[in-house]
mmCIF file of C-alpha atoms in Angstrom:
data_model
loop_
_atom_site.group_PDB
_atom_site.id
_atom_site.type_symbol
_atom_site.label_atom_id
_atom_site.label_comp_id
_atom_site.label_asym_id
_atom_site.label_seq_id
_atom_site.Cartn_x
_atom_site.Cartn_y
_atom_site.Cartn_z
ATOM 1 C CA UNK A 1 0.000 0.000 0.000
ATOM 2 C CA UNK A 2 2.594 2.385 1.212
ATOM 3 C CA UNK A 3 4.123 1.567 -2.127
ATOM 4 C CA UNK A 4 1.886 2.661 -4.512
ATOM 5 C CA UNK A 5 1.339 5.569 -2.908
ATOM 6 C CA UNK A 6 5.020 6.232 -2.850
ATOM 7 C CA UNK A 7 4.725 5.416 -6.821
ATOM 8 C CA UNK A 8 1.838 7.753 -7.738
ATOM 9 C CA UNK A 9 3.104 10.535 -5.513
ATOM 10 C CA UNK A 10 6.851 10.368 -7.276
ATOM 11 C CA UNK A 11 6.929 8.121 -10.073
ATOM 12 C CA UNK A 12 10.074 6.740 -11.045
ATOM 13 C CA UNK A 13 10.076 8.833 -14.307
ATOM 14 C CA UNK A 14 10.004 11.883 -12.880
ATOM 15 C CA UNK A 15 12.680 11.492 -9.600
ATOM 16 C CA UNK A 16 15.550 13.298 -9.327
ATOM 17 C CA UNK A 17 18.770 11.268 -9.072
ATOM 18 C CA UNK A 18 20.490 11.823 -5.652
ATOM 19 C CA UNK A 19 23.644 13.135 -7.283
ATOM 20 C CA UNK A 20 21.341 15.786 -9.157
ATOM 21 C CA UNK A 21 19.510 16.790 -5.512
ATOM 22 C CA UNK A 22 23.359 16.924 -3.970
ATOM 23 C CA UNK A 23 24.512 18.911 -6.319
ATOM 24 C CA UNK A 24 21.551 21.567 -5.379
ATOM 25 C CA UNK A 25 21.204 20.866 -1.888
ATOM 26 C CA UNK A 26 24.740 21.044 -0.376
ATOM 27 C CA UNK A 27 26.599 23.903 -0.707
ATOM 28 C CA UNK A 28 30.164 22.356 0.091
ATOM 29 C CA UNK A 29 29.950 20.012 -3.070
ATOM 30 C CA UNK A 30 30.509 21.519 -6.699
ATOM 31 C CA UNK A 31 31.183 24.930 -7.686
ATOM 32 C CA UNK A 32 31.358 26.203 -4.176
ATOM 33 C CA UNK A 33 32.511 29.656 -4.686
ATOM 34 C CA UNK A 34 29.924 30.458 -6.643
ATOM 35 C CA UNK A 35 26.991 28.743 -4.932
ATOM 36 C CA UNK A 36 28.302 30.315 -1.411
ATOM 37 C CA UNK A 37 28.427 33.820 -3.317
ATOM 38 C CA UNK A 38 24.947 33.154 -4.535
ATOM 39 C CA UNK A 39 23.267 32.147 -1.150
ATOM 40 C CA UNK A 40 24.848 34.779 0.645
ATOM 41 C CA UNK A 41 24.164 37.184 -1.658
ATOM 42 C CA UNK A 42 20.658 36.357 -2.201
ATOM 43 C CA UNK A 43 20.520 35.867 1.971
ATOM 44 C CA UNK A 44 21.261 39.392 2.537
ATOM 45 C CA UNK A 45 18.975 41.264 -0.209
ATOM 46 C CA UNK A 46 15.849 39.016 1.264
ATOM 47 C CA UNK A 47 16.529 39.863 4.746
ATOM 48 C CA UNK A 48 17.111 44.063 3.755
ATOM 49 C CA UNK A 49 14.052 43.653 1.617
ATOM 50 C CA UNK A 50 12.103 41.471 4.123
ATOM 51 C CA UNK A 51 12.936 44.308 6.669
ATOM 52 C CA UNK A 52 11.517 47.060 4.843
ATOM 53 C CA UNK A 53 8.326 45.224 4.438
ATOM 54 C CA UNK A 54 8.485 44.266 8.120
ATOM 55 C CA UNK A 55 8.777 47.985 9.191
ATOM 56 C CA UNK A 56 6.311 49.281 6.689
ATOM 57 C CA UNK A 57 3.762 46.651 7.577
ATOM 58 C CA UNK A 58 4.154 45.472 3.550
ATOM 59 C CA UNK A 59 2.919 42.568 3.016
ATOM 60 C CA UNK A 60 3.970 42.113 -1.143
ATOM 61 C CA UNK A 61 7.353 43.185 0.315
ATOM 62 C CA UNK A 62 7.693 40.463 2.696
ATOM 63 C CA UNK A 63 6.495 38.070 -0.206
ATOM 64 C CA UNK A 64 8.661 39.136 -2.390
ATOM 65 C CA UNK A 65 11.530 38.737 0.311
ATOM 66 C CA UNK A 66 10.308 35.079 0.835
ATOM 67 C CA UNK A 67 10.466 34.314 -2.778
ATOM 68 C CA UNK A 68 14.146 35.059 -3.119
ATOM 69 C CA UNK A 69 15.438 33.900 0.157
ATOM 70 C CA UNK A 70 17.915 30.855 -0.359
ATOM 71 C CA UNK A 71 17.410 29.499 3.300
ATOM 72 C CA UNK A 72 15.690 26.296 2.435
ATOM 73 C CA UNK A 73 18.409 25.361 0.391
ATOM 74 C CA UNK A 74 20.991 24.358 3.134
ATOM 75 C CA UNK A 75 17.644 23.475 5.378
ATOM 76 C CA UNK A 76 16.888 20.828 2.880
ATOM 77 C CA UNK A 77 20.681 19.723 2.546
ATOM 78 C CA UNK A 78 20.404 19.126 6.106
ATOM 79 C CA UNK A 79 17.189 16.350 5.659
ATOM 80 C CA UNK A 80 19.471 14.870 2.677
ATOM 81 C CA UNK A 81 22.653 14.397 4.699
ATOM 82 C CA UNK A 82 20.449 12.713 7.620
ATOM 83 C CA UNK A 83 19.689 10.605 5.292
ATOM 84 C CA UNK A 84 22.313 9.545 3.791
ATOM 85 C CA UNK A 85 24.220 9.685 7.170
ATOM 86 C CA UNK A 86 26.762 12.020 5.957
ATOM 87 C CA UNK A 87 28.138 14.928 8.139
ATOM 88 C CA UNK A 88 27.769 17.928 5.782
ATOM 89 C CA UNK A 89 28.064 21.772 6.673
ATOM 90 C CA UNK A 90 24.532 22.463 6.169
ATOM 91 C CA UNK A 91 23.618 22.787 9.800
ATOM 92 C CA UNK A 92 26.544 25.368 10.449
ATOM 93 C CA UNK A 93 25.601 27.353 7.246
ATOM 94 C CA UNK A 94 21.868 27.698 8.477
ATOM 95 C CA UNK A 95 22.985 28.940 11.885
ATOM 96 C CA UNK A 96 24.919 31.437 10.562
ATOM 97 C CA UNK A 97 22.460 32.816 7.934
ATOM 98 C CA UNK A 98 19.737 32.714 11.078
ATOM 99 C CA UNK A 99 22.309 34.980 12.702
ATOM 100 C CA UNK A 100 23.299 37.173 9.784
ATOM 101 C CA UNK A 101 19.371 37.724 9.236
ATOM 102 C CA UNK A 102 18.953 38.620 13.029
ATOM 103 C CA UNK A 103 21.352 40.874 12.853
ATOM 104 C CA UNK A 104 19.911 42.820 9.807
ATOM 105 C CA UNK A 105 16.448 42.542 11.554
ATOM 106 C CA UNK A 106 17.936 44.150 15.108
ATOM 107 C CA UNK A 107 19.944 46.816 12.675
ATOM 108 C CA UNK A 108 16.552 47.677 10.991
ATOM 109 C CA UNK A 109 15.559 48.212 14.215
ATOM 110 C CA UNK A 110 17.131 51.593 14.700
ATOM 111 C CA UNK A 111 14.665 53.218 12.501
ATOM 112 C CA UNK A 112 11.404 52.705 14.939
ATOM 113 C CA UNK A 113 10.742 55.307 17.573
ATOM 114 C CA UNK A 114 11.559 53.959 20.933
ATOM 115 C CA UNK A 115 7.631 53.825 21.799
ATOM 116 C CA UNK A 116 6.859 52.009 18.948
ATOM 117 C CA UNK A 117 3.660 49.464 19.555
ATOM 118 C CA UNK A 118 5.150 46.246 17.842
ATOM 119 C CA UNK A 119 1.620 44.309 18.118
ATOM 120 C CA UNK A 120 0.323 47.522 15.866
ATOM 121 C CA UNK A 121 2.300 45.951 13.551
ATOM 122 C CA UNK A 122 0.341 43.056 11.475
ATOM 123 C CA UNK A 123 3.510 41.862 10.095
ATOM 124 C CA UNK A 124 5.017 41.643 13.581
ATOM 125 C CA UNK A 125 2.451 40.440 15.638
ATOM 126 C CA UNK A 126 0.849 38.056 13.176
ATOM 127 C CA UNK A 127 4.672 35.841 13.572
ATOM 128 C CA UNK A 128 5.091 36.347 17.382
ATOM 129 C CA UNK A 129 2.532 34.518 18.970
ATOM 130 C CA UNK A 130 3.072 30.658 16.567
ATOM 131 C CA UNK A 131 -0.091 28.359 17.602
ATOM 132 C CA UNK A 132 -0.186 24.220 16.665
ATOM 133 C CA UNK A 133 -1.715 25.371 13.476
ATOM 134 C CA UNK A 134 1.196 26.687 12.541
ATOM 135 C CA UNK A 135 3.323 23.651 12.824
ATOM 136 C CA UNK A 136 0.139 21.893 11.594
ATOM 137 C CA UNK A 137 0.940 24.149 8.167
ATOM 138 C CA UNK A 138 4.340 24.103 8.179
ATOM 139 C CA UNK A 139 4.684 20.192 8.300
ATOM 140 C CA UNK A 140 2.340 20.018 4.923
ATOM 141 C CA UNK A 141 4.508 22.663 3.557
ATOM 142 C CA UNK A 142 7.591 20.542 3.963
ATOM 143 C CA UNK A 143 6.622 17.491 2.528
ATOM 144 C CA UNK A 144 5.208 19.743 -0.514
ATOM 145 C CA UNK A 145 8.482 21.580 -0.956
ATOM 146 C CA UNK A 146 10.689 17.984 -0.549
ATOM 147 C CA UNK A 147 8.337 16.196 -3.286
ATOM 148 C CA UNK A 148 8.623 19.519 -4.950
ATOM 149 C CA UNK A 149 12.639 18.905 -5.344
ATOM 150 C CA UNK A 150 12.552 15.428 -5.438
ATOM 151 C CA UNK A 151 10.194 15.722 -8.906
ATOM 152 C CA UNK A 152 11.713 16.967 -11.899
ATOM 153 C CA UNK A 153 8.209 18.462 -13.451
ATOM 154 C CA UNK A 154 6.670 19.886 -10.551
ATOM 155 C CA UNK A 155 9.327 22.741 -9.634
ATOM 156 C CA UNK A 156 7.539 25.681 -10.603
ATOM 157 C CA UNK A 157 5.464 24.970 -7.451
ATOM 158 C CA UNK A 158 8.830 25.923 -5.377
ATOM 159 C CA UNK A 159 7.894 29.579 -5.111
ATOM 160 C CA UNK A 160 5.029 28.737 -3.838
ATOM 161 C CA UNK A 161 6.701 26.328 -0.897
ATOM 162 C CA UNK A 162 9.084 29.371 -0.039
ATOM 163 C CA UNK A 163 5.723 31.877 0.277
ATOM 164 C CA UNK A 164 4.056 29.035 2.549
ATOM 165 C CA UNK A 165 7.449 28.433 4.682
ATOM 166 C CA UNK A 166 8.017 31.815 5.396
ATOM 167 C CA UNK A 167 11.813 31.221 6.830
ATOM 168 C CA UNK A 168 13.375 34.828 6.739
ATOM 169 C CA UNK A 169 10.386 36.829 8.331
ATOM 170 C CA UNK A 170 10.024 35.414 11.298
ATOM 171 C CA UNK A 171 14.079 35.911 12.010
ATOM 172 C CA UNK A 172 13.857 39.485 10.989
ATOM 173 C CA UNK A 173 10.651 40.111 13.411
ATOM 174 C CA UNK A 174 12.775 38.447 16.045
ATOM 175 C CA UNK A 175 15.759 40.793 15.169
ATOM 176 C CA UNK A 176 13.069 43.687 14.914
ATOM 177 C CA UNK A 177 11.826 42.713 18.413
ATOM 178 C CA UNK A 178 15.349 42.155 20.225
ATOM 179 C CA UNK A 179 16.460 45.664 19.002
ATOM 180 C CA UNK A 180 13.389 47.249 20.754
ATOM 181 C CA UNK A 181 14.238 44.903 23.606
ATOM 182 C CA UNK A 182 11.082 42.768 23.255
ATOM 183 C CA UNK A 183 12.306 39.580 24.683
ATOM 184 C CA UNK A 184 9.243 37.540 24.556
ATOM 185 C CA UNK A 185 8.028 38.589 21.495
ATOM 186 C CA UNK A 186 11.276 37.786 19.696
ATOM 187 C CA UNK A 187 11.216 34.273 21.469
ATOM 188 C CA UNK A 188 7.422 33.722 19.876
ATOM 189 C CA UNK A 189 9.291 34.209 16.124
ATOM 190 C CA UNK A 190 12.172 32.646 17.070
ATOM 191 C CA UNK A 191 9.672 29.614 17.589
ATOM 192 C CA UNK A 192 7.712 29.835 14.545
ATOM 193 C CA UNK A 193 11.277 30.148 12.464
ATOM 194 C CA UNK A 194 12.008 26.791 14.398
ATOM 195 C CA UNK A 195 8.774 25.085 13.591
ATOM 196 C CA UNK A 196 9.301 25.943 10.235
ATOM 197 C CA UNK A 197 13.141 24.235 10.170
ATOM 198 C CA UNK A 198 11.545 21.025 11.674
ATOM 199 C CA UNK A 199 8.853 20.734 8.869
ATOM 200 C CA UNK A 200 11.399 21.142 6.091
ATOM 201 C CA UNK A 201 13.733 18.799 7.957
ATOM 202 C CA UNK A 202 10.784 16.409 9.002
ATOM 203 C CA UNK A 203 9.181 16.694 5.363
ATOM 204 C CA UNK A 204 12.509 16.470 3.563
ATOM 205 C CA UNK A 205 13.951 13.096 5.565
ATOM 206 C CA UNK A 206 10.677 11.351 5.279
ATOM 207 C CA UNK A 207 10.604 12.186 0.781
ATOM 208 C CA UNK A 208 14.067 11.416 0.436
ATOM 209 C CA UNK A 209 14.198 8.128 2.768
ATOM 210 C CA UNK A 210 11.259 6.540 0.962
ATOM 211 C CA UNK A 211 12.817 7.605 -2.379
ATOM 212 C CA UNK A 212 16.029 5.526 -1.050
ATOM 213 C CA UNK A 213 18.470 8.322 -1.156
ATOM 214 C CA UNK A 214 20.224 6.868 1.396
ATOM 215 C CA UNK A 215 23.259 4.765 1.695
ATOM 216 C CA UNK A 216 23.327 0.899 1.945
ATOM 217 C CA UNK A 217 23.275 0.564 5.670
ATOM 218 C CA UNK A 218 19.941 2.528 6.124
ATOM 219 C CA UNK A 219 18.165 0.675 3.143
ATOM 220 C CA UNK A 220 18.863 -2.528 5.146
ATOM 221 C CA UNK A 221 17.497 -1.211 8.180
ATOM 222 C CA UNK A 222 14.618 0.658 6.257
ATOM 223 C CA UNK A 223 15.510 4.062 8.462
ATOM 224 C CA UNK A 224 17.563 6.839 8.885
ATOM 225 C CA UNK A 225 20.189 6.630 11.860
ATOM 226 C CA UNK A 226 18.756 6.412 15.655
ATOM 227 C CA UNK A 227 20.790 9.777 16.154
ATOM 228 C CA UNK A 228 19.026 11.089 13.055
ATOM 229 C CA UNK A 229 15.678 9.707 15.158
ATOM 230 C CA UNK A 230 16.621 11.355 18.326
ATOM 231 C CA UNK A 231 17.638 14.571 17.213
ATOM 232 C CA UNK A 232 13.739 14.490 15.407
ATOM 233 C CA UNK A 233 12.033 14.375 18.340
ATOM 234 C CA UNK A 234 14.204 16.437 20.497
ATOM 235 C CA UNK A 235 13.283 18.744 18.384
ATOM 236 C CA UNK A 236 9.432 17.965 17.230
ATOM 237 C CA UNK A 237 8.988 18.106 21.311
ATOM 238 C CA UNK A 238 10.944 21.229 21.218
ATOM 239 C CA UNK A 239 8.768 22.721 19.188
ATOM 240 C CA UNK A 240 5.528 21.214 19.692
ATOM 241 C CA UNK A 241 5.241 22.366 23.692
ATOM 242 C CA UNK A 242 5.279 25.584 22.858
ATOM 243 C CA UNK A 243 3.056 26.022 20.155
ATOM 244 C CA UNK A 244 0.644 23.398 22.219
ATOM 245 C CA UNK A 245 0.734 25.547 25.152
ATOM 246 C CA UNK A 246 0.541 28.921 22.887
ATOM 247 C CA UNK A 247 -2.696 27.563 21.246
ATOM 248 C CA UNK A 248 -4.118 26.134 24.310
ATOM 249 C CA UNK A 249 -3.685 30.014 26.040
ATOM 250 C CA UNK A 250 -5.077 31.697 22.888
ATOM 251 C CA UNK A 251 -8.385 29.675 23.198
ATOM 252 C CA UNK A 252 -8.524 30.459 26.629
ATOM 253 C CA UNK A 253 -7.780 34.386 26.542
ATOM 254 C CA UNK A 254 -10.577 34.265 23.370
ATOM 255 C CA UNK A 255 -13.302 32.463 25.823
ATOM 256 C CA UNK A 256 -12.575 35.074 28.854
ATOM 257 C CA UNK A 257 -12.023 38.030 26.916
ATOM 258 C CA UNK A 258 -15.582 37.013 24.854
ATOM 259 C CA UNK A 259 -17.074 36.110 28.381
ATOM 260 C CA UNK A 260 -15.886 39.292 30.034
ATOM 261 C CA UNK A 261 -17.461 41.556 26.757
ATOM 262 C CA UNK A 262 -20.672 39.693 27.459
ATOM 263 C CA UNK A 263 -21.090 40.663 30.871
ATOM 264 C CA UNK A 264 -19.753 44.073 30.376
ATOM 265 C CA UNK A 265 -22.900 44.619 27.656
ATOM 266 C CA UNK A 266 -25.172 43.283 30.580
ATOM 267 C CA UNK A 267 -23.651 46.053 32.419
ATOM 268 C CA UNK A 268 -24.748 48.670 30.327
ATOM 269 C CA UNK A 269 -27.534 47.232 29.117
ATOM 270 C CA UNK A 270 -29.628 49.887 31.047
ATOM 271 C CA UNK A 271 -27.970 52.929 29.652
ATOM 272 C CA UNK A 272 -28.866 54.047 26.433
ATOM 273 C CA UNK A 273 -26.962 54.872 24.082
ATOM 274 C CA UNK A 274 -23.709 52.789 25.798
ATOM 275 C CA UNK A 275 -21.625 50.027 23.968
ATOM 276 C CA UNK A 276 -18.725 48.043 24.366
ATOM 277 C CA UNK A 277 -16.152 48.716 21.661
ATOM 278 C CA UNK A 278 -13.801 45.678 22.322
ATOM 279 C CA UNK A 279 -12.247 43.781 25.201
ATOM 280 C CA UNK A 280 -8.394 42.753 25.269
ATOM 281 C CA UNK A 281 -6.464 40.956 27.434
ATOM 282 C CA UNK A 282 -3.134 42.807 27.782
ATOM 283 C CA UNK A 283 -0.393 42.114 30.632
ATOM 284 C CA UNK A 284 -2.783 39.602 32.466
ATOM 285 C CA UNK A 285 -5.406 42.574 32.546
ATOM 286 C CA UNK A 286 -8.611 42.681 30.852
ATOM 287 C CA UNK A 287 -9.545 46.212 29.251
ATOM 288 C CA UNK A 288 -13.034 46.864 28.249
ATOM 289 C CA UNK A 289 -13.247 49.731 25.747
ATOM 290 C CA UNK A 290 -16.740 50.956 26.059
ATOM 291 C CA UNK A 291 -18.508 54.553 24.247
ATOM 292 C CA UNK A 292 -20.981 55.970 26.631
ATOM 293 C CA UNK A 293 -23.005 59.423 26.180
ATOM 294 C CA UNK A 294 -23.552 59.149 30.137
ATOM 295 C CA UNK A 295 -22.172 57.954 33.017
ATOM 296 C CA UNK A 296 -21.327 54.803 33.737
ATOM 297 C CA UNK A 297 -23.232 51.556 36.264
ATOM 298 C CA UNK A 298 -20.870 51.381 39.536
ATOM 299 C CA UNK A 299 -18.322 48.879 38.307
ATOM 300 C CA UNK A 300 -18.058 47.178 41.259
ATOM 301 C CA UNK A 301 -21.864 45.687 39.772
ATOM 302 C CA UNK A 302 -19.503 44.693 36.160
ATOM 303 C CA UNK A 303 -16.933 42.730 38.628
ATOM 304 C CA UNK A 304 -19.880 40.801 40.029
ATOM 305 C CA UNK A 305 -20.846 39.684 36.811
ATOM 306 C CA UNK A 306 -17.372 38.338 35.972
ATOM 307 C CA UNK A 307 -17.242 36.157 39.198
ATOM 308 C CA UNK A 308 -17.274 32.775 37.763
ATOM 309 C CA UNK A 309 -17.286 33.587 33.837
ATOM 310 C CA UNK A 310 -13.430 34.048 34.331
ATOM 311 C CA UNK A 311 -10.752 33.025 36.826
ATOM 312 C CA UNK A 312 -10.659 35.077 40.179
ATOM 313 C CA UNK A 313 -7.945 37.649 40.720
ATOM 314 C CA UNK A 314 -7.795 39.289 36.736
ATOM 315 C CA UNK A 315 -7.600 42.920 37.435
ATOM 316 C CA UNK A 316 -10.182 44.871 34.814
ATOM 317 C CA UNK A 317 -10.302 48.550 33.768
ATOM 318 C CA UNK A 318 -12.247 50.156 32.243
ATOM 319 C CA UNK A 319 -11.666 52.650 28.986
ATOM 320 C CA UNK A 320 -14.322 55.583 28.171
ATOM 321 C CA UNK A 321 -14.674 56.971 24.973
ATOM 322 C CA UNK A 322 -13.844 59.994 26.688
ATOM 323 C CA UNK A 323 -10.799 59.065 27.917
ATOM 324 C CA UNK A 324 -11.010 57.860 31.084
ATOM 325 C CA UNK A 325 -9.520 54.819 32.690
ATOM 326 C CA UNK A 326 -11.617 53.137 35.748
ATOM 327 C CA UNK A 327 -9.451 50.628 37.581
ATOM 328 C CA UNK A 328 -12.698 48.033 38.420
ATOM 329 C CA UNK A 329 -10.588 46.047 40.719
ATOM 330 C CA UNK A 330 -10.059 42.571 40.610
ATOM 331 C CA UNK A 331 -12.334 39.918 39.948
ATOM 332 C CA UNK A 332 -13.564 37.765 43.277
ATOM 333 C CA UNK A 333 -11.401 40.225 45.278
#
């Protein structure tokens, strides 16, 4: 079974040899001069470009960064040397490029005022806060972008694969965010950029195993090497706790801060005229935004209606359209 599928999803007539997927994959065999002048080359215009688009809040400039960034390349060369079991320089090369992109990212940084709201930012805050969706994504975009190089007729789809990836963003938002000294943040692209490296490793070692890329020994044991294995999960559980947890706070924050805009329209439900604009949950706070032509119910009646519909001891305030801030107090204080 596993067969045919293997045979319908890369038929034998169109796979590329391994020498042919070597020779694009790993930068240390061939022409290396010029492949090493290309990548880096390429590296640095997609981070400066994916930069721009980062600060400007451009999203066809942070495409067009993604679409010329060369990152997968080595990312890819690392799945292929797992395979084959071959110590190659891939890994070394894709730490460096993750720090030569930081570094553009935290240099861009300089332009933003120093009170700069990152999370105003759609291009910042959409790739700081990674759910299991994400990964989820990511892993379906790996396996498309290894069949994608392991097929000679379907490459044109590779463009695609590098929109979908989305490798050099996240490091320049993480640059973006260290230089405004936004540790957490820069630690929630820093984990999407690392969720996207498993899937292309993942995605890649799977494709090229069951194509038999690799050598003798691990066709007669039908499986990469157990360090190969272990190094997988370290990482897949790396990866995966965080974006669990991320995803299982999200859902949480959306159910209290949907609860807490509830009650708050019971709370004005008696005085016309009064709405409630929105409700975030900022710094373990909840803010209700409400627009009022009158005064306000006593809040300490909007904290009763909160006991219960979220956890005791979130401190709410309240924001007027007319600019004033009521600290409510804390719920089931």
């Amino acid at each position: 079974m596993i067969g045919k599928v293997r045979t319908r999803v890369l038929p034998a007539s169109q796979r590329r040899s391994l020498d042919e997927l070597t020779e694009d994959l790993d930068l240390s065999s061939g022409d290396t001069t010029s492949k090493r002048s290309a990548f880096w080359t390429m590296l640095t215009l997609s981070s400066v470009i994916a930069s721009g688009g980062v600060l400007t809040d451009s999203t066809a400039t942070v495409i067009g960064a993604m679409i010329i960034a060369p990152l997968s390349t080595p990312i890819m060369g690392i799945a292929l040397g797992s395979v084959k079991r071959r110590r190659t320089r891939s890994a070394r090369v894709v730490l460096l490029a993750c720090l030569l992109v930081t570094a553009v990212g935290m240099a861009a940084s300089v332009a933003l005022p120093g009170d700069y709201d990152l999370l105003s930012n759609s291009q910042i805050s959409s790739r700081t806060s990674p759910g299991l969706m994400d990964l989820i994504a990511a892993l379906a975009t790996g396996f498309a972008g290894a069949v994608a190089l392991a097929r000679r007729d379907v490459a044109a789809v590779l463009p695609g694969v590098a929109i979908a990836i989305s490798l050099v963003p996240p490091l320049v938002v993480a640059g973006v965010c260290l230089g405004q000294l936004s540790g957490w943040l820069a630690l929630g692209a820093l984990v999407l950029f690392v969720s996207n490296l498993f899937a292309l490793v993942f995605g890649g070692m799977v494709v090229f195993a069951s194509l038999g890329y690799g050598t003798e020994a691990d066709k007669a044991a039908g499986r990469p090497a157990r360090r190969t294995y272990a190094a997988m999960i370290l990482l897949f559980t790396a990866v995966f706790v965080p974006l669990t947890a991320n995803t299982v706070i999200t859902l949480l924050l959306n159910t209290w801060t949907g609860r807490t805009k509830d009650a708050a329209q019971q709370w004005l439900a008696d005085v016309p005229g009064a709405s409630v604009t929105s409700v975030d949950a900022t710094s373990r706070t909840m803010y209700v935004h409400v627009r009022s032509p009158g005064d306000l119910p006593p809040v300490e009646s909007l904290l009763d209606r909160l006991e219960g519909r979220i956890p005791d001891g979130i401190p709410v305030v309240v924001d007027t359209s007319r600019g004033r801030r009521i600290d409510a107090g804390v719920v089931g204080g």
